[in-house]
Coordinates of C-alpha atoms in Angstrom, one line a residue:
X9 CA 97.0 -187.2 -118.6
X10 CA 94.9 -184.8 -116.4
X11 CA 91.9 -185.7 -117.8
X12 CA 92.2 -189.4 -117.8
X13 CA 93.8 -189.3 -114.2
X14 CA 90.8 -187.1 -112.4
X15 CA 87.9 -189.6 -114.0
X16 CA 90.5 -192.7 -112.7
X17 CA 90.4 -191.3 -108.8
X18 CA 86.7 -190.0 -108.7
X19 CA 86.3 -194.2 -109.8
X20 CA 88.6 -195.0 -106.9
X21 CA 86.5 -192.8 -104.4
X22 CA 83.4 -194.1 -105.1
X23 CA 84.9 -197.5 -105.1
X24 CA 86.6 -197.0 -101.3
X25 CA 83.3 -195.5 -100.0
X26 CA 81.5 -198.5 -100.9
X27 CA 83.8 -200.6 -99.7
X28 CA 85.4 -199.2 -96.7
X29 CA 82.8 -196.7 -95.1
X30 CA 79.6 -199.0 -95.7
X31 CA 77.2 -196.5 -94.5
X32 CA 73.9 -195.3 -95.9
X33 CA 75.4 -191.9 -97.0
X34 CA 78.5 -193.5 -98.4
X35 CA 76.4 -195.6 -100.8
X36 CA 74.6 -192.3 -101.9
X37 CA 77.9 -190.4 -102.2
X38 CA 79.5 -193.2 -104.0
X39 CA 77.0 -193.4 -106.7
X40 CA 77.0 -189.6 -107.0
X41 CA 80.5 -189.9 -107.2
X42 CA 80.0 -192.5 -109.8
X43 CA 77.7 -190.2 -112.0
X44 CA 80.1 -187.3 -111.7
X45 CA 82.9 -189.6 -113.4
X46 CA 81.0 -191.0 -115.7
X47 CA 79.6 -187.1 -116.8
X48 CA 83.4 -186.1 -117.0
X49 CA 84.1 -188.5 -119.1
X50 CA 80.8 -187.4 -121.2
X51 CA 82.6 -183.7 -121.0
X52 CA 86.0 -185.5 -122.4
X53 CA 84.2 -186.2 -125.5
X54 CA 84.7 -182.4 -126.0
X55 CA 88.3 -183.1 -126.2
X56 CA 90.3 -183.2 -129.3
X57 CA 93.8 -183.5 -127.5
X58 CA 95.4 -187.0 -127.7
X59 CA 96.4 -187.6 -124.3
X60 CA 98.5 -191.0 -124.0
X61 CA 100.2 -192.8 -121.4
X62 CA 103.0 -195.5 -122.5
X63 CA 105.6 -197.8 -120.9
X64 CA 108.2 -200.3 -121.2
X65 CA 107.5 -203.8 -120.6
X66 CA 110.4 -205.8 -121.3
X67 CA 110.6 -205.7 -125.5
X68 CA 107.1 -204.8 -125.5
X69 CA 105.2 -201.3 -125.1
X70 CA 102.1 -200.8 -123.3
X71 CA 100.9 -197.8 -124.8
X72 CA 97.3 -196.0 -124.1
X73 CA 96.3 -193.0 -126.1
X74 CA 93.3 -191.0 -126.5
X75 CA 92.3 -191.0 -130.2
X76 CA 89.1 -190.9 -132.3
X77 CA 88.2 -194.2 -132.5
X78 CA 88.1 -194.0 -128.2
X79 CA 86.2 -191.2 -128.9
X80 CA 83.6 -192.6 -131.0
X81 CA 83.6 -195.9 -129.0
X82 CA 83.7 -194.9 -125.1
X83 CA 80.3 -193.1 -125.1
X84 CA 78.5 -196.4 -125.5
X85 CA 79.7 -197.3 -122.3
X86 CA 78.6 -193.8 -120.8
X87 CA 75.2 -194.5 -122.1
X88 CA 75.4 -198.1 -120.1
X89 CA 76.5 -196.8 -116.7
X90 CA 74.2 -193.6 -117.0
X91 CA 70.9 -195.8 -117.8
X92 CA 72.1 -198.8 -115.6
X93 CA 72.5 -196.2 -112.8
X94 CA 69.7 -194.7 -112.9
X95 CA 67.3 -197.5 -113.3
X96 CA 69.0 -199.3 -110.0
X97 CA 67.1 -196.2 -108.4
X98 CA 64.3 -198.4 -108.5
X99 CA 65.6 -201.7 -106.9
X100 CA 67.7 -199.2 -104.4
X101 CA 66.6 -201.6 -101.6
X102 CA 69.0 -204.5 -103.1
X103 CA 72.1 -205.6 -101.2
X104 CA 74.2 -206.1 -104.3
X105 CA 73.9 -202.6 -105.5
X106 CA 77.0 -201.1 -104.1
X107 CA 79.1 -203.9 -105.1
X108 CA 77.7 -203.5 -108.5
X109 CA 78.7 -200.1 -108.9
X110 CA 81.9 -200.6 -107.5
X111 CA 82.7 -203.6 -110.2
X112 CA 81.1 -201.3 -113.3
X113 CA 83.3 -198.8 -112.5
X114 CA 86.2 -201.3 -112.3
X115 CA 85.1 -203.1 -115.7
X116 CA 84.5 -199.5 -117.6
X117 CA 88.1 -199.0 -116.8
X118 CA 89.1 -202.1 -118.4
X119 CA 86.9 -201.4 -121.6
X120 CA 88.6 -198.0 -121.6
X121 CA 91.7 -199.0 -121.8
X122 CA 91.1 -201.7 -124.3
X123 CA 89.5 -198.5 -126.4
X124 CA 92.6 -196.4 -126.1
X125 CA 95.1 -199.2 -126.4
X126 CA 98.1 -199.0 -128.7
X127 CA 99.7 -202.5 -129.0
X128 CA 98.3 -205.8 -128.1
X129 CA 99.8 -206.1 -125.0
X130 CA 98.2 -202.8 -123.8
X131 CA 94.7 -204.4 -125.0
X132 CA 95.1 -207.4 -123.2
X133 CA 95.8 -205.7 -120.0
X134 CA 92.5 -203.8 -120.3
X135 CA 90.9 -207.1 -121.6
X136 CA 91.9 -208.9 -118.6
X137 CA 90.9 -206.0 -116.0
X138 CA 87.4 -206.2 -118.2
X139 CA 87.1 -210.0 -118.0
X140 CA 87.9 -210.2 -114.3
X141 CA 85.8 -207.7 -113.0
X142 CA 82.9 -209.3 -115.3
X143 CA 83.3 -212.3 -113.6
X144 CA 82.4 -210.7 -110.0
X145 CA 79.9 -208.8 -111.8
X146 CA 78.0 -211.7 -113.1
X147 CA 78.7 -213.8 -109.5
X148 CA 77.0 -211.0 -107.6
X149 CA 73.3 -212.0 -108.5
X150 CA 74.3 -215.2 -110.0
X151 CA 71.3 -217.8 -109.1
X152 CA 73.4 -220.7 -109.5
X153 CA 77.0 -221.8 -110.4
X154 CA 76.2 -222.6 -113.7
X155 CA 76.1 -218.5 -115.4
X156 CA 79.5 -218.1 -113.3
X157 CA 81.2 -221.5 -115.0
X158 CA 80.1 -220.7 -118.3
X159 CA 81.1 -217.4 -118.2
X160 CA 84.7 -217.8 -116.6
X161 CA 85.3 -220.5 -119.3
X162 CA 84.8 -218.5 -122.3
X163 CA 86.5 -215.5 -121.0
X164 CA 89.2 -217.7 -119.8
X165 CA 89.1 -219.2 -123.3
X166 CA 89.0 -215.4 -125.1
X167 CA 92.1 -213.8 -122.9
X168 CA 94.2 -217.2 -123.8
X169 CA 93.5 -217.4 -127.7
X170 CA 93.8 -213.0 -127.7
X171 CA 97.2 -213.4 -125.7
X172 CA 98.3 -216.3 -128.4
X173 CA 97.1 -214.2 -131.2
X174 CA 99.0 -211.6 -130.4
X175 CA 102.3 -213.5 -129.6
X176 CA 102.0 -215.4 -132.7
X177 CA 100.8 -212.3 -134.7
X178 CA 104.7 -210.3 -133.5
X179 CA 106.3 -214.0 -134.5
X180 CA 107.1 -214.5 -130.9
X181 CA 109.5 -211.2 -130.3
X182 CA 107.0 -209.5 -127.8
X183 CA 106.9 -206.7 -130.0
X184 CA 102.9 -206.4 -129.9
X185 CA 102.7 -203.1 -131.3
X186 CA 100.1 -202.7 -134.1
X187 CA 102.6 -201.4 -136.5
X188 CA 104.6 -204.7 -135.8
X189 CA 101.9 -206.7 -136.4
X190 CA 101.3 -204.8 -139.5
X191 CA 104.1 -205.5 -141.0
X192 CA 104.2 -209.1 -139.8
X193 CA 100.9 -209.8 -142.0
X194 CA 101.6 -207.3 -144.5
X195 CA 104.3 -210.4 -145.2
X196 CA 101.4 -213.5 -145.6
X197 CA 103.6 -215.2 -143.0
X198 CA 101.4 -217.9 -142.0
X199 CA 102.4 -218.0 -138.4
X200 CA 101.0 -214.4 -138.1
X201 CA 98.1 -214.8 -139.9
X202 CA 97.0 -218.1 -137.4
X203 CA 97.7 -215.3 -134.9
X204 CA 95.0 -213.2 -136.5
X205 CA 92.5 -216.2 -136.5
X206 CA 92.7 -216.9 -132.7
X207 CA 92.8 -213.0 -132.0
X208 CA 89.4 -212.7 -134.4
X209 CA 88.0 -215.5 -132.5
X210 CA 88.7 -214.2 -128.9
X211 CA 86.7 -210.9 -130.3
X212 CA 83.8 -213.0 -131.4
X213 CA 84.0 -214.9 -128.1
X214 CA 83.3 -211.6 -126.3
X215 CA 80.3 -210.6 -129.0
X216 CA 78.6 -214.1 -128.1
X217 CA 78.5 -214.5 -132.2
X218 CA 77.7 -218.0 -133.0
X219 CA 79.2 -220.6 -132.6
X220 CA 81.1 -218.8 -129.6
X221 CA 77.9 -217.9 -128.2
X222 CA 76.8 -220.3 -125.4
X223 CA 77.9 -218.6 -122.7
X224 CA 76.0 -215.6 -123.3
X225 CA 72.3 -216.8 -123.1
X226 CA 73.5 -218.9 -120.2
X227 CA 74.8 -216.2 -118.0
X228 CA 72.0 -213.6 -118.9
X229 CA 69.6 -216.0 -117.8
X230 CA 71.1 -216.9 -114.5
X231 CA 71.7 -213.2 -113.4
X232 CA 69.5 -210.3 -112.7
X233 CA 68.6 -208.5 -115.6
X234 CA 70.1 -205.5 -114.4
X235 CA 73.3 -206.8 -114.8
X236 CA 72.5 -208.1 -118.3
X237 CA 71.8 -204.7 -119.2
X238 CA 75.1 -203.8 -118.2
X239 CA 77.0 -206.8 -119.9
X240 CA 75.2 -206.3 -123.4
X241 CA 75.3 -203.0 -123.7
X242 CA 78.7 -202.2 -122.6
X243 CA 81.0 -205.7 -122.5
X244 CA 80.0 -206.6 -125.9
X245 CA 81.6 -203.5 -127.5
X246 CA 85.2 -204.3 -126.8
X247 CA 84.5 -207.5 -128.9
X248 CA 83.4 -204.7 -131.6
X249 CA 86.4 -202.9 -131.1
X250 CA 88.6 -205.6 -131.3
X251 CA 87.0 -206.9 -134.8
X252 CA 87.4 -203.0 -136.1
X253 CA 91.0 -203.0 -134.9
X254 CA 91.4 -206.4 -136.9
X255 CA 89.5 -204.7 -140.0
X256 CA 91.6 -202.0 -140.0
X257 CA 95.2 -203.8 -139.7
X258 CA 94.4 -206.4 -142.5
X259 CA 91.7 -204.5 -145.1
X260 CA 89.6 -205.6 -147.8
X261 CA 93.1 -205.5 -150.0
X262 CA 95.0 -208.1 -148.0
X263 CA 91.7 -210.7 -148.3
X264 CA 91.5 -210.5 -151.4
X265 CA 95.1 -212.1 -151.9
X266 CA 93.8 -215.4 -150.8
X267 CA 90.9 -215.1 -154.0
X268 CA 88.2 -213.3 -154.8
X269 CA 84.3 -214.7 -155.3
X270 CA 83.1 -212.5 -158.2
X271 CA 84.1 -209.4 -156.3
X272 CA 84.7 -209.9 -153.2
X273 CA 87.0 -211.9 -151.0
X274 CA 86.6 -215.6 -150.3
X275 CA 87.9 -215.4 -146.6
X276 CA 85.0 -212.5 -146.9
X277 CA 82.2 -214.7 -147.8
X278 CA 82.8 -217.6 -145.9
X279 CA 82.9 -215.3 -142.5
X280 CA 79.8 -213.7 -143.7
X281 CA 78.3 -217.0 -144.5
X282 CA 78.6 -218.8 -141.2
X283 CA 77.9 -215.9 -139.2
X284 CA 74.6 -215.3 -140.9
X285 CA 73.6 -218.7 -140.8
X286 CA 74.2 -218.3 -136.6
X287 CA 72.2 -215.3 -136.7
X288 CA 69.5 -217.1 -138.2
X289 CA 69.4 -219.6 -135.8
X290 CA 70.1 -217.6 -132.9
X291 CA 66.3 -216.0 -134.4
X292 CA 64.6 -219.1 -133.8
X293 CA 66.2 -219.7 -130.8
X294 CA 64.7 -216.6 -129.8
X295 CA 61.3 -217.3 -130.9
X296 CA 61.0 -220.2 -128.4
X297 CA 63.0 -218.6 -125.2
X298 CA 60.5 -218.7 -122.2
X299 CA 62.9 -216.7 -120.1
X300 CA 62.8 -213.0 -121.2
X301 CA 66.6 -212.4 -120.6
X302 CA 67.2 -215.5 -122.7
X303 CA 64.8 -214.2 -125.4
X304 CA 66.9 -210.7 -125.5
X305 CA 70.5 -212.4 -125.3
X306 CA 69.5 -214.4 -128.5
X307 CA 68.5 -211.0 -129.9
X308 CA 71.4 -209.2 -129.3
X309 CA 73.5 -212.0 -131.1
X310 CA 71.7 -211.7 -134.1
X311 CA 71.8 -208.0 -133.8
X312 CA 75.4 -207.8 -133.2
X313 CA 76.3 -210.4 -136.3
X314 CA 75.1 -207.4 -138.6
X315 CA 78.0 -205.6 -137.2
X316 CA 80.7 -208.4 -138.0
X317 CA 79.3 -208.8 -141.8
X318 CA 79.4 -205.4 -142.4
X319 CA 82.8 -204.7 -141.1
X320 CA 84.2 -208.2 -142.7
X321 CA 82.9 -206.8 -145.8
X322 CA 84.4 -203.3 -145.5
X323 CA 86.7 -201.6 -148.0
X324 CA 88.9 -199.3 -146.4
X325 CA 89.4 -196.0 -148.0
X326 CA 91.4 -193.0 -147.1
X327 CA 89.2 -190.3 -148.9
X328 CA 85.9 -191.1 -147.3
X329 CA 84.1 -193.1 -144.4
X330 CA 82.4 -196.6 -145.6
X331 CA 79.0 -196.8 -145.4
X332 CA 79.6 -200.3 -143.8
X333 CA 81.7 -199.1 -141.0
X334 CA 79.0 -196.3 -140.7
X335 CA 76.4 -198.8 -140.2
X336 CA 78.5 -200.8 -137.8
X337 CA 78.9 -198.2 -135.6
X338 CA 75.4 -196.6 -135.9
X339 CA 73.9 -200.3 -135.4
X340 CA 76.6 -200.3 -132.2
X341 CA 74.7 -197.2 -130.6
X342 CA 71.4 -198.5 -131.7
X343 CA 72.1 -202.1 -129.7
X344 CA 73.6 -200.2 -126.6
X345 CA 70.1 -198.2 -126.6
X346 CA 67.6 -201.1 -127.3
X347 CA 69.2 -203.8 -125.4
X348 CA 69.8 -201.6 -122.1
X349 CA 65.8 -200.2 -123.2
X350 CA 64.8 -204.2 -123.5
X351 CA 66.6 -205.8 -120.4
X352 CA 65.6 -202.6 -117.7
X353 CA 62.0 -203.0 -117.9
X354 CA 62.3 -206.6 -117.8
X355 CA 64.7 -206.0 -114.4
X356 CA 61.8 -203.8 -112.8
X357 CA 59.1 -206.4 -113.4
X358 CA 61.3 -208.8 -112.1
X359 CA 62.1 -207.1 -108.9
X360 CA 58.1 -206.5 -108.4
X361 CA 57.1 -210.2 -109.7
X362 CA 59.9 -212.5 -108.8
X363 CA 60.0 -214.1 -112.0
X364 CA 61.5 -213.5 -115.8
X365 CA 59.1 -216.1 -117.4
X366 CA 56.8 -214.9 -120.4
X367 CA 54.6 -217.9 -119.8
X368 CA 53.9 -216.6 -116.4
X369 CA 54.0 -212.6 -116.9
X370 CA 51.3 -210.6 -118.7
X371 CA 49.2 -207.5 -118.7
X372 CA 51.9 -205.4 -117.0
X373 CA 51.3 -202.5 -119.9
X374 CA 47.6 -202.0 -118.2
X375 CA 49.3 -201.1 -114.9
X376 CA 52.9 -199.7 -116.2
X377 CA 52.4 -197.9 -119.7
X378 CA 55.6 -196.1 -119.3
X379 CA 57.6 -199.1 -118.6
X380 CA 55.4 -200.4 -121.8
X381 CA 56.4 -197.8 -124.0
X382 CA 60.1 -198.0 -122.8
X383 CA 60.1 -201.5 -123.9
X384 CA 58.0 -201.3 -126.8
X385 CA 59.6 -198.6 -128.5
X386 CA 63.4 -200.4 -127.8
X387 CA 61.9 -203.4 -129.5
X388 CA 60.4 -201.3 -132.6
X389 CA 63.9 -199.9 -132.7
X390 CA 65.6 -203.6 -132.6
X391 CA 63.0 -204.9 -135.7
X392 CA 64.4 -201.9 -137.6
X393 CA 60.8 -200.3 -137.9
X394 CA 61.6 -196.9 -139.4
X395 CA 61.9 -193.9 -138.7
X396 CA 63.5 -195.1 -135.4
X397 CA 67.7 -195.6 -135.1
X398 CA 67.9 -199.7 -135.7
X399 CA 66.1 -198.6 -138.8
X400 CA 68.9 -196.3 -139.7
X401 CA 71.7 -198.2 -138.9
X402 CA 70.3 -201.7 -140.4
X403 CA 69.6 -199.3 -143.8
X404 CA 73.4 -198.6 -144.1
X405 CA 74.2 -202.1 -143.7
X406 CA 71.9 -203.5 -146.0
X407 CA 73.1 -200.7 -148.5
X408 CA 76.7 -201.5 -147.6
X409 CA 75.9 -205.6 -148.7
X410 CA 74.0 -204.9 -151.8
X411 CA 77.1 -202.5 -153.1
X412 CA 79.0 -205.2 -152.9
X413 CA 76.7 -207.4 -154.5
X414 CA 76.5 -209.9 -152.5
X415 CA 72.7 -210.7 -152.7
X416 CA 72.9 -213.9 -150.9
X417 CA 73.8 -212.5 -147.9
X418 CA 71.9 -209.5 -148.4
X419 CA 68.2 -212.2 -148.4
X420 CA 69.7 -213.7 -145.2
X421 CA 69.9 -210.7 -143.7
X422 CA 66.5 -209.9 -144.6
X423 CA 65.3 -213.5 -143.1
X424 CA 67.1 -212.8 -139.5
X425 CA 65.2 -209.1 -139.8
X426 CA 61.9 -210.4 -140.6
X427 CA 62.2 -213.1 -138.2
X428 CA 63.2 -210.4 -135.1
X429 CA 59.4 -209.2 -135.5
X430 CA 58.6 -213.2 -134.1
X431 CA 60.3 -212.4 -131.0
X432 CA 59.5 -209.4 -130.7
X433 CA 56.0 -210.3 -130.3
X434 CA 56.4 -212.6 -127.5
X435 CA 58.4 -209.9 -125.9
X436 CA 55.4 -207.2 -126.0
X437 CA 52.7 -209.6 -125.4
X438 CA 53.9 -212.2 -123.6
X439 CA 55.3 -209.2 -121.0
X440 CA 53.0 -206.5 -121.4
X441 CA 49.9 -207.4 -122.8
X442 CA 47.1 -210.5 -122.4
X443 CA 46.2 -211.9 -119.0
X444 CA 47.1 -209.7 -115.7
X445 CA 49.0 -212.3 -113.6
X446 CA 50.6 -210.2 -110.8
X447 CA 49.6 -207.0 -108.8
X448 CA 52.2 -204.5 -110.9
X449 CA 53.1 -200.9 -110.1
X450 CA 54.2 -198.2 -112.4
X451 CA 57.9 -196.8 -111.3
X452 CA 58.6 -193.7 -109.6
X453 CA 59.0 -189.9 -111.4
X454 CA 62.7 -191.2 -111.7
X455 CA 62.2 -194.6 -113.9
X456 CA 59.4 -192.4 -115.8
X457 CA 62.1 -190.0 -116.9
X458 CA 64.6 -192.5 -117.9
X459 CA 62.3 -194.0 -120.0
X460 CA 60.9 -190.8 -121.7
X461 CA 64.4 -190.1 -122.5
X462 CA 65.3 -193.4 -124.1
X463 CA 62.2 -192.7 -126.4
X464 CA 63.2 -189.7 -127.4
X465 CA 66.7 -190.4 -128.4
X466 CA 65.8 -193.7 -130.1
X467 CA 63.5 -191.6 -132.3
X468 CA 66.0 -188.4 -132.4
X469 CA 69.1 -190.7 -133.3
X470 CA 67.0 -192.2 -136.3
X471 CA 65.1 -189.0 -137.8
X472 CA 68.6 -187.0 -137.5
X473 CA 71.2 -189.4 -138.3
X474 CA 73.1 -187.2 -140.0
X475 CA 74.3 -186.0 -136.8
X476 CA 75.7 -189.6 -135.8
X477 CA 77.5 -189.3 -139.3
X478 CA 79.1 -185.7 -138.2
X479 CA 80.4 -187.2 -135.0
X480 CA 82.2 -190.2 -136.7
X481 CA 84.0 -187.7 -139.3
X482 CA 84.5 -184.6 -137.4
X483 CA 86.2 -183.5 -134.2
X484 CA 83.7 -183.0 -131.5
X485 CA 84.9 -179.4 -130.4
X486 CA 81.0 -178.6 -129.1
X487 CA 77.8 -180.0 -128.7
X488 CA 76.2 -178.0 -131.0
X489 CA 78.2 -180.0 -133.8
X490 CA 75.7 -182.6 -133.2
X491 CA 72.9 -180.6 -134.3
X492 CA 72.7 -181.0 -137.4
X493 CA 68.9 -180.8 -138.6
X494 CA 69.5 -183.1 -141.7
X495 CA 66.4 -185.0 -142.2
X496 CA 68.0 -186.9 -145.9
X497 CA 70.6 -189.5 -145.8
X498 CA 72.4 -190.8 -148.9
X499 CA 74.5 -193.5 -149.7
X500 CA 76.7 -194.4 -152.8
X501 CA 73.2 -196.8 -154.1
X502 CA 70.5 -194.9 -152.5
X503 CA 69.2 -193.4 -149.2
X504 CA 66.0 -192.1 -147.3
X505 CA 64.4 -189.2 -145.7
X506 CA 64.0 -189.4 -142.5
X507 CA 60.8 -187.0 -142.2
X508 CA 59.1 -188.5 -145.2
X509 CA 59.0 -191.9 -143.5
X510 CA 58.0 -190.4 -140.0
X511 CA 55.1 -188.8 -141.9
X512 CA 54.5 -192.1 -143.6
X513 CA 54.5 -194.1 -140.1
X514 CA 52.5 -191.7 -138.3
X515 CA 49.7 -191.8 -140.9
X516 CA 49.7 -195.7 -141.0
X517 CA 49.6 -195.5 -137.5
X518 CA 46.5 -193.5 -137.4
X519 CA 44.9 -195.6 -140.3
X520 CA 45.3 -198.6 -138.0
X521 CA 44.3 -197.0 -134.7
X522 CA 41.0 -195.6 -136.5
X523 CA 40.2 -199.1 -138.3
X524 CA 41.0 -201.0 -134.7
X525 CA 38.7 -198.2 -132.5
X526 CA 35.7 -198.9 -135.1
X527 CA 35.9 -202.9 -135.1
X528 CA 33.7 -205.4 -133.3
X529 CA 34.0 -205.0 -129.6
X530 CA 36.0 -207.9 -128.0
X531 CA 34.1 -211.2 -127.0
X532 CA 34.3 -214.7 -125.3
X533 CA 35.6 -216.8 -128.1
X534 CA 36.1 -220.9 -127.8
X535 CA 39.2 -222.3 -126.1
X536 CA 39.4 -224.2 -129.5
X537 CA 39.7 -221.0 -131.1
X538 CA 42.6 -220.9 -134.0
X539 CA 43.8 -217.6 -131.8
X540 CA 45.4 -219.9 -129.9
X541 CA 47.8 -221.2 -132.8
X542 CA 46.4 -225.1 -132.8
X543 CA 47.4 -225.4 -129.4
X544 CA 44.0 -226.5 -127.0
X545 CA 45.1 -224.9 -123.5
X546 CA 45.7 -227.3 -120.7
X547 CA 44.5 -226.9 -117.4
X548 CA 47.4 -226.1 -116.1
X549 CA 48.1 -223.7 -118.5
X550 CA 47.7 -219.6 -118.2
X551 CA 45.9 -219.0 -121.0
X552 CA 48.4 -216.3 -122.6
X553 CA 48.4 -216.0 -126.2
X554 CA 52.0 -215.8 -126.2
X555 CA 53.1 -219.0 -123.9
X556 CA 53.3 -221.5 -126.5
X557 CA 52.2 -219.3 -129.7
X558 CA 54.9 -220.4 -131.5
X559 CA 54.5 -224.4 -130.6
X560 CA 53.8 -225.5 -134.3
X561 CA 56.9 -224.0 -135.7
X562 CA 58.7 -225.5 -133.1
X563 CA 57.8 -228.9 -133.5
X564 CA 58.0 -228.9 -137.3
X565 CA 61.6 -227.0 -137.3
X566 CA 63.0 -229.0 -133.9
X567 CA 63.6 -232.4 -135.7
X568 CA 65.5 -231.1 -138.5
X569 CA 67.7 -228.7 -136.0
X570 CA 68.5 -231.5 -134.2
X571 CA 70.1 -233.4 -137.3
X572 CA 72.1 -230.2 -138.5
X573 CA 72.5 -228.4 -134.8
X574 CA 76.1 -228.5 -133.4
X575 CA 74.7 -227.1 -130.1
X576 CA 75.6 -230.6 -128.9
X577 CA 79.2 -230.4 -129.9
X578 CA 79.2 -226.8 -128.6
X579 CA 78.0 -227.9 -124.7
X580 CA 80.8 -230.3 -125.0
X581 CA 83.0 -227.9 -125.4
X582 CA 81.6 -225.8 -123.0
X583 CA 81.3 -228.3 -120.9
X584 CA 84.7 -229.3 -121.0
X585 CA 86.0 -225.5 -120.7
X586 CA 84.0 -225.2 -117.6
X587 CA 85.3 -228.0 -116.0
X588 CA 89.2 -227.6 -116.8
X589 CA 88.5 -224.1 -114.8
X590 CA 85.9 -225.6 -112.1
X591 CA 88.7 -225.4 -109.2
X592 CA 89.1 -221.8 -110.0
X593 CA 85.3 -221.2 -109.0
X594 CA 85.1 -223.1 -106.4
X595 CA 88.4 -220.8 -104.7
X596 CA 85.8 -218.2 -104.9
X597 CA 84.6 -218.2 -101.4
X598 CA 80.7 -217.3 -102.1
X599 CA 81.3 -214.9 -99.0
X600 CA 83.7 -212.8 -101.1
X601 CA 83.9 -209.1 -100.7
X602 CA 83.5 -207.9 -104.4
X603 CA 83.6 -204.2 -103.5
X604 CA 86.8 -204.7 -101.4
X605 CA 88.6 -206.4 -104.1
X606 CA 87.2 -203.9 -106.6
X607 CA 88.9 -201.1 -104.2
X608 CA 91.8 -202.9 -104.3
X609 CA 92.2 -203.7 -108.4
X610 CA 91.5 -199.9 -109.1
X611 CA 93.8 -198.3 -106.4
X612 CA 96.5 -200.8 -107.7
X613 CA 95.8 -199.7 -111.4
X614 CA 95.9 -195.9 -110.6
X615 CA 98.9 -196.3 -108.3
X616 CA 100.5 -197.5 -111.8
X617 CA 99.6 -195.0 -114.0
X618 CA 100.9 -192.4 -111.1
X619 CA 103.9 -193.7 -111.0
X620 CA 104.5 -194.0 -114.8
X621 CA 103.1 -190.6 -115.4
X622 CA 105.9 -189.7 -112.6
X623 CA 108.5 -191.5 -114.5
X624 CA 107.8 -189.9 -117.6
X625 CA 106.2 -193.3 -119.1
X626 CA 108.9 -195.4 -118.1
X627 CA 108.2 -198.5 -115.9
X628 CA 111.3 -200.9 -116.2

């Protein structure tokens, strides 16, 4: 308990300084305390002791325990907090920063409770702390009511579905422990299975997996990119944890009882088919997105779809760690790293020029070379360029799908991967290359160090991904355990040697550089040249290639998409949810002191923890 109480106390002190003192030095001290709490959380990763806290609530046990799975998931939040807090230095004049830091500490506490939960009631309580503090985070920088309404509607829906699902899986007994749920599902009780489906949908909503994804692009578009970086990097991992939990509770054999298609359960094949179709749609949506945050939102949706696909196909075996699980977790780490590293440069540029519109940007790389490399390496990792960490993760997932001999799904997954190159081009060219439209300025040495650290981490995690597998399988007694200098990764159906891939990639890059440098110099071309992708420029256009680069694709695909799209139905559902909780939004004052509310919430949680510890783990 001591370690957890220290982390909570540091968070409470930081939030108190932000909300009660309200001075320049208190803001600095609060951020320092927040970083110390985060750093202490990193040191806690060295602990192998199973610290726990539990108390009784009516007939249910609310229990939290530091377990192996918690140890694997918690660094995802710490990564995000560390990167975003450091990145905020470049926009330190923004008035919402102190409230944002306070609320993210609260939100991180809620996510921590989710990761350490040992019953569905404990998970639900952490889920609500995370969701409601997330609402205040979204409201801090929302440009309109729309992103707040969308986030709230879908968060309420996920909370209701999670609680209803947990109650159904307990068969109405309020005994929501994981063991009870496992026993009830083992009986193949219809009520319990309905509860399982509801809980699964709740986790998919938080992940933003189609068809439960509409809140993601709407929310990300309407808030500051720094807020989007936190939401994408940290909060989505609560959904990943939920899917892992359900897969471990049910397992491959449980799904197999409902029938097999070739060598996989029908249920798994159906779920993965729906998800991969949604990933294809999300990828196409990313092509046409003009707002950089919307593009990255759809990219996040497509990337996290891989994680769910791998987990649903996973065979849980006691003697080995499945390649699907290793791939899903490595991609979760890669997703946090590259999504945060993609949103932060957008945020820095947004605070300089005041827009996220790709058609209005361009040329930032000429004035911000380190910021460009920060985002460029991240987008290369997102599209799985070897030997970066994104490639290592997706290779493991492809291997796990091929191992199950589900070749249709593997082919569709490759289509999604290939489509990612198209929106990657828009991100790179539209923001960093092309015409210089604004006065850009490179970030300070703090931002430069952050960018270089992200680049190094992306490369090293890809080359030495064996260290990550070591982290998954062995207790972390020392950071030396992570320094496994093994370039070779082997799975049951293949493998790769990251040093050879790195050498091949560098050689190809040098050849490309040689060809480019020896080519013809730049020249003026006709506006009717096909370099404009068949789009004759209009006078009001920015002559930025990426502005309408995919216009022909959009004209071809849009008529068909309108016929088969569920977008209108989903928009109607979203509007209904938003209208149903509209009164709640109107009751949230525009002058709400988010820091004070965060301080009170955290102090209440801390008081409950201290009280329960003093009572020896008994609340009632």
